[in-house]
């Protein structure tokens, strides 16, 4: 295997982040944005902004 082939093969692999392999992406994004909004509301209510 040449260096170019090894680099091309490595570039095709997805980076592992420790999350689920085949979970629904939409649900994951909605949960993340919901968490962002809840934290923003908490910070605002506590007067930290």
PDB file of N, CA and C in Angstrom, residues 4-48:
ATOM      1  N   UNK A   4      -0.165   7.350  -0.668  1.00  0.00           N
ATOM      2  CA  UNK A   4      -1.372   7.993  -1.210  1.00  0.00           C
ATOM      3  C   UNK A   4      -2.603   7.135  -0.952  1.00  0.00           C
ATOM      4  N   UNK A   5      -2.482   5.829  -1.149  1.00  0.00           N
ATOM      5  CA  UNK A   5      -3.601   4.922  -0.924  1.00  0.00           C
ATOM      6  C   UNK A   5      -3.984   4.900   0.550  1.00  0.00           C
ATOM      7  N   UNK A   6      -2.995   4.887   1.431  1.00  0.00           N
ATOM      8  CA  UNK A   6      -3.269   4.879   2.869  1.00  0.00           C
ATOM      9  C   UNK A   6      -3.969   6.164   3.289  1.00  0.00           C
ATOM     10  N   UNK A   7      -3.551   7.294   2.742  1.00  0.00           N
ATOM     11  CA  UNK A   7      -4.169   8.573   3.076  1.00  0.00           C
ATOM     12  C   UNK A   7      -5.598   8.630   2.559  1.00  0.00           C
ATOM     13  N   UNK A   8      -5.821   8.155   1.349  1.00  0.00           N
ATOM     14  CA  UNK A   8      -7.171   8.159   0.775  1.00  0.00           C
ATOM     15  C   UNK A   8      -8.099   7.248   1.565  1.00  0.00           C
ATOM     16  N   UNK A   9      -7.595   6.100   2.000  1.00  0.00           N
ATOM     17  CA  UNK A   9      -8.410   5.175   2.786  1.00  0.00           C
ATOM     18  C   UNK A   9      -8.755   5.776   4.140  1.00  0.00           C
ATOM     19  N   UNK A  10      -7.795   6.416   4.783  1.00  0.00           N
ATOM     20  CA  UNK A  10      -8.031   7.024   6.092  1.00  0.00           C
ATOM     21  C   UNK A  10      -9.003   8.191   5.979  1.00  0.00           C
ATOM     22  N   UNK A  11      -8.984   8.918   4.872  1.00  0.00           N
ATOM     23  CA  UNK A  11      -9.866  10.067   4.700  1.00  0.00           C
ATOM     24  C   UNK A  11     -11.314   9.635   4.538  1.00  0.00           C
ATOM     25  N   UNK A  12     -11.547   8.419   4.037  1.00  0.00           N
ATOM     26  CA  UNK A  12     -12.911   7.936   3.848  1.00  0.00           C
ATOM     27  C   UNK A  12     -13.550   7.467   5.137  1.00  0.00           C
ATOM     28  N   UNK A  13     -12.756   7.135   6.125  1.00  0.00           N
ATOM     29  CA  UNK A  13     -13.295   6.661   7.398  1.00  0.00           C
ATOM     30  C   UNK A  13     -13.893   7.818   8.183  1.00  0.00           C
ATOM     31  N   UNK A  14     -14.985   7.529   8.893  1.00  0.00           N
ATOM     32  CA  UNK A  14     -15.588   8.555   9.744  1.00  0.00           C
ATOM     33  C   UNK A  14     -14.826   8.636  11.048  1.00  0.00           C
ATOM     34  N   UNK A  15     -14.732   9.824  11.590  1.00  0.00           N
ATOM     35  CA  UNK A  15     -14.074  10.012  12.868  1.00  0.00           C
ATOM     36  C   UNK A  15     -14.980   9.486  13.970  1.00  0.00           C
ATOM     37  N   UNK A  16     -14.444   8.669  14.827  1.00  0.00           N
ATOM     38  CA  UNK A  16     -15.227   8.103  15.919  1.00  0.00           C
ATOM     39  C   UNK A  16     -15.267   9.092  17.069  1.00  0.00           C
ATOM     40  N   UNK A  17     -16.466   9.432  17.512  1.00  0.00           N
ATOM     41  CA  UNK A  17     -16.606  10.389  18.606  1.00  0.00           C
ATOM     42  C   UNK A  17     -17.181   9.755  19.857  1.00  0.00           C
ATOM     43  N   UNK A  18     -17.449   8.478  19.827  1.00  0.00           N
ATOM     44  CA  UNK A  18     -17.979   7.792  20.989  1.00  0.00           C
ATOM     45  C   UNK A  18     -19.496   7.746  21.016  1.00  0.00           C
ATOM     46  N   UNK A  19     -20.152   8.352  20.038  1.00  0.00           N
ATOM     47  CA  UNK A  19     -21.610   8.352  19.983  1.00  0.00           C
ATOM     48  C   UNK A  19     -22.136   7.100  19.314  1.00  0.00           C
ATOM     49  N   UNK A  20     -23.459   7.006  19.196  1.00  0.00           N
ATOM     50  CA  UNK A  20     -24.036   5.832  18.536  1.00  0.00           C
ATOM     51  C   UNK A  20     -23.679   5.796  17.059  1.00  0.00           C
ATOM     52  N   UNK A  21     -23.538   4.608  16.503  1.00  0.00           N
ATOM     53  CA  UNK A  21     -23.121   4.459  15.112  1.00  0.00           C
ATOM     54  C   UNK A  21     -24.235   4.774  14.127  1.00  0.00           C
ATOM     55  N   UNK A  22     -25.445   4.345  14.416  1.00  0.00           N
ATOM     56  CA  UNK A  22     -26.508   4.476  13.431  1.00  0.00           C
ATOM     57  C   UNK A  22     -27.778   5.097  14.024  1.00  0.00           C
ATOM     58  N   UNK A  23     -27.623   6.007  14.954  1.00  0.00           N
ATOM     59  CA  UNK A  23     -28.777   6.658  15.561  1.00  0.00           C
ATOM     60  C   UNK A  23     -29.357   7.706  14.633  1.00  0.00           C
ATOM     61  N   UNK A  24     -30.600   8.114  14.909  1.00  0.00           N
ATOM     62  CA  UNK A  24     -31.233   9.130  14.065  1.00  0.00           C
ATOM     63  C   UNK A  24     -30.564  10.497  14.233  1.00  0.00           C
ATOM     64  N   UNK A  25     -30.055  11.042  13.164  1.00  0.00           N
ATOM     65  CA  UNK A  25     -29.338  12.310  13.221  1.00  0.00           C
ATOM     66  C   UNK A  25     -30.251  13.471  13.601  1.00  0.00           C
ATOM     67  N   UNK A  26     -31.489  13.451  13.109  1.00  0.00           N
ATOM     68  CA  UNK A  26     -32.413  14.539  13.404  1.00  0.00           C
ATOM     69  C   UNK A  26     -32.695  14.621  14.899  1.00  0.00           C
ATOM     70  N   UNK A  27     -32.924  13.483  15.528  1.00  0.00           N
ATOM     71  CA  UNK A  27     -33.189  13.458  16.967  1.00  0.00           C
ATOM     72  C   UNK A  27     -31.980  13.968  17.741  1.00  0.00           C
ATOM     73  N   UNK A  28     -30.801  13.595  17.309  1.00  0.00           N
ATOM     74  CA  UNK A  28     -29.576  14.038  17.983  1.00  0.00           C
ATOM     75  C   UNK A  28     -29.416  15.553  17.880  1.00  0.00           C
ATOM     76  N   UNK A  29     -29.685  16.116  16.713  1.00  0.00           N
ATOM     77  CA  UNK A  29     -29.579  17.563  16.541  1.00  0.00           C
ATOM     78  C   UNK A  29     -30.639  18.295  17.349  1.00  0.00           C
ATOM     79  N   UNK A  30     -31.864  17.776  17.356  1.00  0.00           N
ATOM     80  CA  UNK A  30     -32.925  18.417  18.137  1.00  0.00           C
ATOM     81  C   UNK A  30     -32.610  18.390  19.630  1.00  0.00           C
ATOM     82  N   UNK A  31     -32.093  17.291  20.114  1.00  0.00           N
ATOM     83  CA  UNK A  31     -31.724  17.191  21.527  1.00  0.00           C
ATOM     84  C   UNK A  31     -30.596  18.167  21.860  1.00  0.00           C
ATOM     85  N   UNK A  32     -29.633  18.294  20.973  1.00  0.00           N
ATOM     86  CA  UNK A  32     -28.525  19.223  21.207  1.00  0.00           C
ATOM     87  C   UNK A  32     -28.987  20.664  21.244  1.00  0.00           C
ATOM     88  N   UNK A  33     -29.819  21.057  20.283  1.00  0.00           N
ATOM     89  CA  UNK A  33     -30.307  22.439  20.251  1.00  0.00           C
ATOM     90  C   UNK A  33     -31.250  22.730  21.408  1.00  0.00           C
ATOM     91  N   UNK A  34     -32.025  21.731  21.829  1.00  0.00           N
ATOM     92  CA  UNK A  34     -32.891  21.911  22.996  1.00  0.00           C
ATOM     93  C   UNK A  34     -32.045  22.176  24.236  1.00  0.00           C
ATOM     94  N   UNK A  35     -30.954  21.453  24.378  1.00  0.00           N
ATOM     95  CA  UNK A  35     -30.052  21.677  25.504  1.00  0.00           C
ATOM     96  C   UNK A  35     -29.464  23.086  25.462  1.00  0.00           C
ATOM     97  N   UNK A  36     -29.093  23.553  24.282  1.00  0.00           N
ATOM     98  CA  UNK A  36     -28.543  24.909  24.142  1.00  0.00           C
ATOM     99  C   UNK A  36     -29.572  25.944  24.571  1.00  0.00           C
ATOM    100  N   UNK A  37     -30.811  25.783  24.140  1.00  0.00           N
ATOM    101  CA  UNK A  37     -31.862  26.745  24.483  1.00  0.00           C
ATOM    102  C   UNK A  37     -32.151  26.722  25.979  1.00  0.00           C
ATOM    103  N   UNK A  38     -32.210  25.543  26.574  1.00  0.00           N
ATOM    104  CA  UNK A  38     -32.483  25.438  28.010  1.00  0.00           C
ATOM    105  C   UNK A  38     -31.368  26.092  28.824  1.00  0.00           C
ATOM    106  N   UNK A  39     -30.132  25.872  28.445  1.00  0.00           N
ATOM    107  CA  UNK A  39     -29.008  26.494  29.160  1.00  0.00           C
ATOM    108  C   UNK A  39     -29.051  28.006  28.996  1.00  0.00           C
ATOM    109  N   UNK A  40     -29.380  28.485  27.799  1.00  0.00           N
ATOM    110  CA  UNK A  40     -29.477  29.934  27.572  1.00  0.00           C
ATOM    111  C   UNK A  40     -30.592  30.533  28.421  1.00  0.00           C
ATOM    112  N   UNK A  41     -31.730  29.850  28.513  1.00  0.00           N
ATOM    113  CA  UNK A  41     -32.837  30.353  29.339  1.00  0.00           C
ATOM    114  C   UNK A  41     -32.444  30.373  30.813  1.00  0.00           C
ATOM    115  N   UNK A  42     -31.751  29.364  31.276  1.00  0.00           N
ATOM    116  CA  UNK A  42     -31.311  29.313  32.669  1.00  0.00           C
ATOM    117  C   UNK A  42     -30.349  30.447  32.978  1.00  0.00           C
ATOM    118  N   UNK A  43     -29.395  30.677  32.098  1.00  0.00           N
ATOM    119  CA  UNK A  43     -28.428  31.757  32.306  1.00  0.00           C
ATOM    120  C   UNK A  43     -29.134  33.101  32.340  1.00  0.00           C
ATOM    121  N   UNK A  44     -30.120  33.285  31.453  1.00  0.00           N
ATOM    122  CA  UNK A  44     -30.853  34.546  31.416  1.00  0.00           C
ATOM    123  C   UNK A  44     -31.681  34.737  32.686  1.00  0.00           C
ATOM    124  N   UNK A  45     -32.344  33.696  33.131  1.00  0.00           N
ATOM    125  CA  UNK A  45     -33.182  33.795  34.334  1.00  0.00           C
ATOM    126  C   UNK A  45     -32.336  34.055  35.583  1.00  0.00           C
ATOM    127  N   UNK A  46     -31.139  33.533  35.627  1.00  0.00           N
ATOM    128  CA  UNK A  46     -30.273  33.742  36.780  1.00  0.00           C
ATOM    129  C   UNK A  46     -29.585  35.110  36.733  1.00  0.00           C
ATOM    130  N   UNK A  47     -29.728  35.816  35.633  1.00  0.00           N
ATOM    131  CA  UNK A  47     -29.139  37.140  35.509  1.00  0.00           C
ATOM    132  C   UNK A  47     -27.645  37.131  35.311  1.00  0.00           C
ATOM    133  N   UNK A  48     -27.125  36.091  34.715  1.00  0.00           N
ATOM    134  CA  UNK A  48     -25.680  35.991  34.506  1.00  0.00           C
ATOM    135  C   UNK A  48     -25.236  36.665  33.216  1.00  0.00           C
TER     136      UNK A  48
END
